[in-house]
Amino acid sequence: MPLTLLDVNSSPFGEASVSRHLTHEFVDAWKLAHPDGKVIQRDLTATVVPPVSAAWIGAAYSPDVARTPEQRGLLALSDTLIAELQSADEYVFGVPMHNFSVPSVLKLWIDQIARVNKTFSYATGTPVGLLKGKKATVIVSSGGVYDKGTAMASFNFVEPYLRTVLGFLGVADTIFLTAGGASALNRGGDRQAFFQPHVASIRAQFQAA
Ligand SMILES: Cc1cc2nc3c(=O)[nH]c(=O)nc-3n(C[C@H](O)[C@H](O)[C@H](O)COP(=O)(O)O)c2cc1C
């Protein structure tokens, strides 16, 4: 059965984006490894994702059969985004660090896809993630360097946060690739030299497989 990859991007910078450049490289390498595979693109800067409201939360916690047409309408985007996660076998996320955390559009997406009895359950009393058997690669770009052992490592709320959220939803097989120090590009740094080691580690993921 051909595999499906879900490619989620959240940088506002289009073609100039570091994280988009690297997710693009990932998608190209993935397609080479899976010529029959299908790629679903979800650009969170091209999707209007509203913040959750009291009515949305009420709808999410209403039993499926009891929902009014209005409640179904409120959950329609969430249903679409969750269906993308369910239908994909693998995920790749392009995540620029914004103010030490994830871009707000990615947080809005997380609030839409973290849904009781859809992507997590407390039916047994303890949380159980319902996105089983999925693999995620998270590509984080940042102006500074936050890798383990560096002076700024404790300012990195992107990786611990996304690890927690993905783990909570059942996605345990998660790899983080970090492209720190991207601010050098704003000072005229060589883009190709900057990307080279990151592109190599993306390609290495597929050679190792
Ligand atoms: C709104 C905003 C907030 C940022 N916050 C941080 C930050 O907290 N730490 C950091 O190292 N870089 C920060 N940066 C720099 C970006 O993380 C860096 O430019 C990265 O390459 C952006 O990825 P992109 O090119 O895919 O958008 C910020 C950039 C923007 C636009």
mmCIF file of C-alpha atoms and ligand atoms in Angstrom:
data_model
loop_
_atom_site.group_PDB
_atom_site.id
_atom_site.type_symbol
_atom_site.label_atom_id
_atom_site.label_comp_id
_atom_site.label_asym_id
_atom_site.label_seq_id
_atom_site.Cartn_x
_atom_site.Cartn_y
_atom_site.Cartn_z
ATOM 1 C CA MET A 1 0.000 0.000 0.000
ATOM 2 C CA PRO A 2 1.551 3.389 -0.998
ATOM 3 C CA LEU A 3 2.453 5.622 1.940
ATOM 4 C CA THR A 4 1.207 9.158 2.557
ATOM 5 C CA LEU A 5 3.280 12.077 3.865
ATOM 6 C CA LEU A 6 1.681 15.134 5.464
ATOM 7 C CA ASP A 7 3.857 18.269 4.980
ATOM 8 C CA VAL A 8 2.911 21.056 7.421
ATOM 9 C CA ASN A 9 4.547 24.465 7.013
ATOM 10 C CA SER A 10 4.169 27.519 9.214
ATOM 11 C CA SER A 11 6.736 30.122 8.078
ATOM 12 C CA PRO A 12 5.339 33.431 6.791
ATOM 13 C CA PHE A 13 8.355 33.885 4.491
ATOM 14 C CA GLY A 14 7.413 31.789 1.451
ATOM 15 C CA GLU A 15 10.341 31.079 -0.888
ATOM 16 C CA ALA A 16 12.803 32.883 1.420
ATOM 17 C CA SER A 17 11.956 30.638 4.365
ATOM 18 C CA VAL A 18 14.673 28.417 5.832
ATOM 19 C CA SER A 19 12.239 25.854 7.265
ATOM 20 C CA ARG A 20 10.258 25.653 4.001
ATOM 21 C CA HIS A 21 13.461 25.139 2.017
ATOM 22 C CA LEU A 22 14.309 22.202 4.291
ATOM 23 C CA THR A 23 10.830 20.632 4.311
ATOM 24 C CA HIS A 24 10.974 20.892 0.523
ATOM 25 C CA GLU A 25 14.255 18.949 0.567
ATOM 26 C CA PHE A 26 12.628 16.407 2.889
ATOM 27 C CA VAL A 27 9.618 15.999 0.572
ATOM 28 C CA ASP A 28 11.906 15.528 -2.455
ATOM 29 C CA ALA A 29 13.954 12.860 -0.625
ATOM 30 C CA TRP A 30 10.773 11.186 0.620
ATOM 31 C CA LYS A 31 9.318 11.069 -2.927
ATOM 32 C CA LEU A 32 12.516 9.464 -4.198
ATOM 33 C CA ALA A 33 12.222 6.819 -1.471
ATOM 34 C CA HIS A 34 8.468 6.392 -2.068
ATOM 35 C CA PRO A 35 7.800 6.893 -5.801
ATOM 36 C CA ASP A 36 4.173 5.745 -5.377
ATOM 37 C CA GLY A 37 3.658 7.858 -2.267
ATOM 38 C CA LYS A 38 1.167 10.681 -1.863
ATOM 39 C CA VAL A 39 2.016 14.049 -0.303
ATOM 40 C CA ILE A 40 -0.592 16.210 1.431
ATOM 41 C CA GLN A 41 0.453 19.859 1.757
ATOM 42 C CA ARG A 42 -0.902 21.926 4.622
ATOM 43 C CA ASP A 43 0.328 25.521 4.531
ATOM 44 C CA LEU A 44 -0.764 27.156 7.764
ATOM 45 C CA THR A 45 -0.131 30.648 6.384
ATOM 46 C CA ALA A 46 -2.655 29.940 3.609
ATOM 47 C CA THR A 47 -5.283 28.428 5.912
ATOM 48 C CA VAL A 48 -7.453 30.581 8.149
ATOM 49 C CA VAL A 49 -7.398 28.689 11.443
ATOM 50 C CA PRO A 50 -9.567 30.399 14.068
ATOM 51 C CA PRO A 51 -8.823 30.255 17.795
ATOM 52 C CA VAL A 52 -11.060 27.818 19.661
ATOM 53 C CA SER A 53 -14.151 29.451 21.197
ATOM 54 C CA ALA A 54 -16.501 28.330 23.983
ATOM 55 C CA ALA A 55 -18.961 27.155 21.289
ATOM 56 C CA TRP A 56 -16.187 25.158 19.537
ATOM 57 C CA ILE A 57 -15.185 23.501 22.814
ATOM 58 C CA GLY A 58 -18.845 22.728 23.576
ATOM 59 C CA ALA A 59 -19.182 21.124 20.149
ATOM 60 C CA ALA A 60 -15.984 19.094 20.544
ATOM 61 C CA TYR A 61 -17.154 17.707 23.882
ATOM 62 C CA SER A 62 -20.712 16.929 22.659
ATOM 63 C CA PRO A 63 -21.292 13.312 21.630
ATOM 64 C CA ASP A 64 -21.005 12.880 17.862
ATOM 65 C CA VAL A 65 -24.662 11.860 17.423
ATOM 66 C CA ALA A 66 -25.976 14.780 19.497
ATOM 67 C CA ARG A 67 -24.231 17.576 17.576
ATOM 68 C CA THR A 68 -26.376 20.254 15.965
ATOM 69 C CA PRO A 69 -25.706 21.318 12.342
ATOM 70 C CA GLU A 70 -24.174 24.524 13.760
ATOM 71 C CA GLN A 71 -21.802 22.516 15.965
ATOM 72 C CA ARG A 72 -20.827 20.327 13.001
ATOM 73 C CA GLY A 73 -20.039 23.482 11.056
ATOM 74 C CA LEU A 74 -17.826 24.763 13.880
ATOM 75 C CA LEU A 75 -15.842 21.506 13.830
ATOM 76 C CA ALA A 76 -15.583 21.181 10.032
ATOM 77 C CA LEU A 77 -12.047 22.581 9.713
ATOM 78 C CA SER A 78 -10.873 20.522 12.701
ATOM 79 C CA ASP A 79 -12.378 17.393 11.056
ATOM 80 C CA THR A 80 -10.483 18.142 7.807
ATOM 81 C CA LEU A 81 -7.164 18.756 9.582
ATOM 82 C CA ILE A 82 -7.548 15.615 11.714
ATOM 83 C CA ALA A 83 -8.460 13.536 8.624
ATOM 84 C CA GLU A 84 -5.129 14.649 7.093
ATOM 85 C CA LEU A 85 -3.259 13.421 10.173
ATOM 86 C CA GLN A 86 -5.180 10.144 10.228
ATOM 87 C CA SER A 87 -4.707 9.415 6.533
ATOM 88 C CA ALA A 88 -0.954 10.133 6.550
ATOM 89 C CA ASP A 89 1.658 7.589 7.663
ATOM 90 C CA GLU A 90 4.389 10.170 8.144
ATOM 91 C CA TYR A 91 4.523 13.851 8.991
ATOM 92 C CA VAL A 92 7.102 16.553 8.315
ATOM 93 C CA PHE A 93 6.778 19.912 10.059
ATOM 94 C CA GLY A 94 8.603 23.103 9.084
ATOM 95 C CA VAL A 95 8.788 25.186 12.243
ATOM 96 C CA PRO A 96 10.499 28.578 12.483
ATOM 97 C CA MET A 97 11.185 29.539 16.098
ATOM 98 C CA HIS A 98 9.104 32.597 16.966
ATOM 99 C CA ASN A 99 9.812 34.164 20.338
ATOM 100 C CA PHE A 100 11.313 30.933 21.677
ATOM 101 C CA SER A 101 8.226 28.914 20.764
ATOM 102 C CA VAL A 102 6.196 27.800 17.752
ATOM 103 C CA PRO A 103 4.576 30.277 15.299
ATOM 104 C CA SER A 104 1.084 31.257 16.404
ATOM 105 C CA VAL A 105 -0.460 29.664 13.280
ATOM 106 C CA LEU A 106 1.014 26.304 14.338
ATOM 107 C CA LYS A 107 -0.391 26.706 17.854
ATOM 108 C CA LEU A 108 -3.831 27.462 16.354
ATOM 109 C CA TRP A 109 -3.529 24.272 14.268
ATOM 110 C CA ILE A 110 -2.569 22.252 17.375
ATOM 111 C CA ASP A 111 -5.661 23.552 19.179
ATOM 112 C CA GLN A 112 -7.813 22.375 16.239
ATOM 113 C CA ILE A 113 -6.298 18.896 15.965
ATOM 114 C CA ALA A 114 -5.997 18.027 19.670
ATOM 115 C CA ARG A 115 -9.549 16.710 20.019
ATOM 116 C CA VAL A 116 -11.074 14.400 22.582
ATOM 117 C CA ASN A 117 -11.954 10.927 21.236
ATOM 118 C CA LYS A 118 -10.424 11.853 17.860
ATOM 119 C CA THR A 119 -6.711 12.301 18.543
ATOM 120 C CA PHE A 120 -6.613 11.626 22.299
ATOM 121 C CA SER A 121 -8.797 9.895 24.850
ATOM 122 C CA TYR A 122 -9.176 9.907 28.618
ATOM 123 C CA ALA A 123 -11.616 6.959 28.496
ATOM 124 C CA THR A 124 -9.380 4.803 30.679
ATOM 125 C CA GLY A 125 -8.620 7.621 33.140
ATOM 126 C CA THR A 126 -5.136 8.288 31.783
ATOM 127 C CA PRO A 127 -4.469 10.051 28.482
ATOM 128 C CA VAL A 128 -4.074 7.832 25.435
ATOM 129 C CA GLY A 129 -2.947 9.229 22.075
ATOM 130 C CA LEU A 130 -4.984 7.983 19.130
ATOM 131 C CA LEU A 131 -2.558 8.790 16.280
ATOM 132 C CA LYS A 132 -0.863 5.412 16.338
ATOM 133 C CA GLY A 133 1.963 4.079 14.163
ATOM 134 C CA LYS A 134 2.896 7.510 12.763
ATOM 135 C CA LYS A 135 6.388 8.888 12.251
ATOM 136 C CA ALA A 136 7.206 12.615 12.492
ATOM 137 C CA THR A 137 10.184 14.715 11.426
ATOM 138 C CA VAL A 138 10.226 18.241 12.828
ATOM 139 C CA ILE A 139 12.563 20.725 11.118
ATOM 140 C CA VAL A 140 13.156 23.756 13.323
ATOM 141 C CA SER A 141 14.855 26.904 12.024
ATOM 142 C CA SER A 142 15.998 29.647 14.380
ATOM 143 C CA GLY A 143 18.042 32.829 14.274
ATOM 144 C CA GLY A 144 20.134 31.699 17.227
ATOM 145 C CA VAL A 145 21.513 28.291 18.224
ATOM 146 C CA TYR A 146 19.651 26.317 20.905
ATOM 147 C CA ASP A 147 21.129 22.833 20.562
ATOM 148 C CA LYS A 148 21.779 20.772 23.725
ATOM 149 C CA GLY A 149 24.847 21.985 25.598
ATOM 150 C CA THR A 150 24.740 25.526 24.146
ATOM 151 C CA ALA A 151 24.273 28.635 26.319
ATOM 152 C CA MET A 152 20.756 29.233 24.907
ATOM 153 C CA ALA A 153 19.500 25.631 25.116
ATOM 154 C CA SER A 154 17.103 26.355 28.008
ATOM 155 C CA PHE A 155 15.359 29.055 25.882
ATOM 156 C CA ASN A 156 14.207 26.420 23.383
ATOM 157 C CA PHE A 157 10.528 25.797 24.068
ATOM 158 C CA VAL A 158 9.884 24.537 20.523
ATOM 159 C CA GLU A 159 11.309 21.034 20.861
ATOM 160 C CA PRO A 160 10.039 20.133 24.375
ATOM 161 C CA TYR A 161 6.606 21.548 23.543
ATOM 162 C CA LEU A 162 6.213 19.730 20.220
ATOM 163 C CA ARG A 163 7.610 16.488 21.675
ATOM 164 C CA THR A 164 5.008 16.692 24.444
ATOM 165 C CA VAL A 165 2.108 17.493 22.102
ATOM 166 C CA LEU A 166 3.026 14.827 19.540
ATOM 167 C CA GLY A 167 3.611 12.261 22.313
ATOM 168 C CA PHE A 168 0.261 13.143 23.913
ATOM 169 C CA LEU A 169 -1.427 12.481 20.558
ATOM 170 C CA GLY A 170 0.303 9.096 20.249
ATOM 171 C CA VAL A 171 3.130 10.045 17.852
ATOM 172 C CA ALA A 172 6.133 8.573 19.652
ATOM 173 C CA ASP A 173 8.513 8.145 16.709
ATOM 174 C CA THR A 174 9.676 11.755 16.318
ATOM 175 C CA ILE A 175 12.963 13.155 15.026
ATOM 176 C CA PHE A 176 13.998 16.808 15.413
ATOM 177 C CA LEU A 177 16.393 18.384 12.907
ATOM 178 C CA THR A 178 17.565 21.853 13.925
ATOM 179 C CA ALA A 179 18.849 24.576 11.640
ATOM 180 C CA GLY A 180 20.085 27.131 14.157
ATOM 181 C CA GLY A 181 22.074 30.273 13.444
ATOM 182 C CA ALA A 182 19.919 31.322 10.474
ATOM 183 C CA SER A 183 20.339 34.993 11.458
ATOM 184 C CA ALA A 184 23.731 34.806 9.685
ATOM 185 C CA LEU A 185 21.756 34.711 6.414
ATOM 186 C CA ASN A 186 20.309 38.156 7.168
ATOM 187 C CA ARG A 187 23.879 39.434 7.442
ATOM 188 C CA GLY A 188 24.748 38.177 3.954
ATOM 189 C CA GLY A 189 25.761 34.620 4.920
ATOM 190 C CA ASP A 190 26.088 32.035 2.137
ATOM 191 C CA ARG A 191 22.713 30.256 1.884
ATOM 192 C CA GLN A 192 24.082 27.189 0.140
ATOM 193 C CA ALA A 193 26.843 26.738 2.755
ATOM 194 C CA PHE A 194 24.268 27.191 5.529
ATOM 195 C CA PHE A 195 21.866 24.629 4.068
ATOM 196 C CA GLN A 196 24.462 22.025 3.087
ATOM 197 C CA PRO A 197 24.817 20.157 6.462
ATOM 198 C CA HIS A 198 21.044 20.274 7.068
ATOM 199 C CA VAL A 199 20.242 18.922 3.612
ATOM 200 C CA ALA A 200 22.860 16.199 4.242
ATOM 201 C CA SER A 201 21.195 15.170 7.523
ATOM 202 C CA ILE A 202 17.779 15.089 5.823
ATOM 203 C CA ARG A 203 19.111 12.846 3.037
ATOM 204 C CA ALA A 204 20.882 10.679 5.639
ATOM 205 C CA GLN A 205 17.494 9.880 7.206
ATOM 206 C CA PHE A 206 16.569 8.088 4.001
ATOM 207 C CA GLN A 207 19.912 6.365 3.488
ATOM 208 C CA ALA A 208 19.683 4.929 7.032
ATOM 209 C CA ALA A 209 16.153 3.620 6.401
HETATM 210 C C1 LIG B 1 8.395 36.975 14.644
HETATM 211 C C2 LIG B 1 9.754 36.327 14.731
HETATM 212 C C3 LIG B 1 10.211 35.888 15.958
HETATM 213 C C4 LIG B 1 11.465 35.284 16.051
HETATM 214 N N1 LIG B 1 11.876 34.796 17.258
HETATM 215 C C5 LIG B 1 13.069 34.181 17.346
HETATM 216 C C6 LIG B 1 13.533 33.651 18.589
HETATM 217 O O1 LIG B 1 12.867 33.690 19.606
HETATM 218 N N2 LIG B 1 14.755 33.059 18.602
HETATM 219 C C7 LIG B 1 15.533 32.961 17.499
HETATM 220 O O2 LIG B 1 16.635 32.400 17.570
HETATM 221 N N3 LIG B 1 15.112 33.429 16.301
HETATM 222 C C8 LIG B 1 13.914 34.022 16.213
HETATM 223 N N4 LIG B 1 13.488 34.500 14.998
HETATM 224 C C9 LIG B 1 14.302 34.236 13.801
HETATM 225 C C10 LIG B 1 13.771 33.023 13.060
HETATM 226 O O3 LIG B 1 13.602 31.904 13.907
HETATM 227 C C11 LIG B 1 14.732 32.642 11.932
HETATM 228 O O4 LIG B 1 14.826 33.740 11.049
HETATM 229 C C12 LIG B 1 14.284 31.404 11.189
HETATM 230 O O5 LIG B 1 15.166 31.123 10.144
HETATM 231 C C13 LIG B 1 12.889 31.582 10.630
HETATM 232 O O6 LIG B 1 12.544 30.448 9.854
HETATM 233 P P1 LIG B 1 11.855 30.672 8.421
HETATM 234 O O7 LIG B 1 12.904 31.313 7.576
HETATM 235 O O8 LIG B 1 11.469 29.307 7.990
HETATM 236 O O9 LIG B 1 10.672 31.576 8.645
HETATM 237 C C14 LIG B 1 12.253 35.114 14.889
HETATM 238 C C15 LIG B 1 11.779 35.577 13.655
HETATM 239 C C16 LIG B 1 10.533 36.174 13.567
HETATM 240 C C17 LIG B 1 10.038 36.648 12.232
#
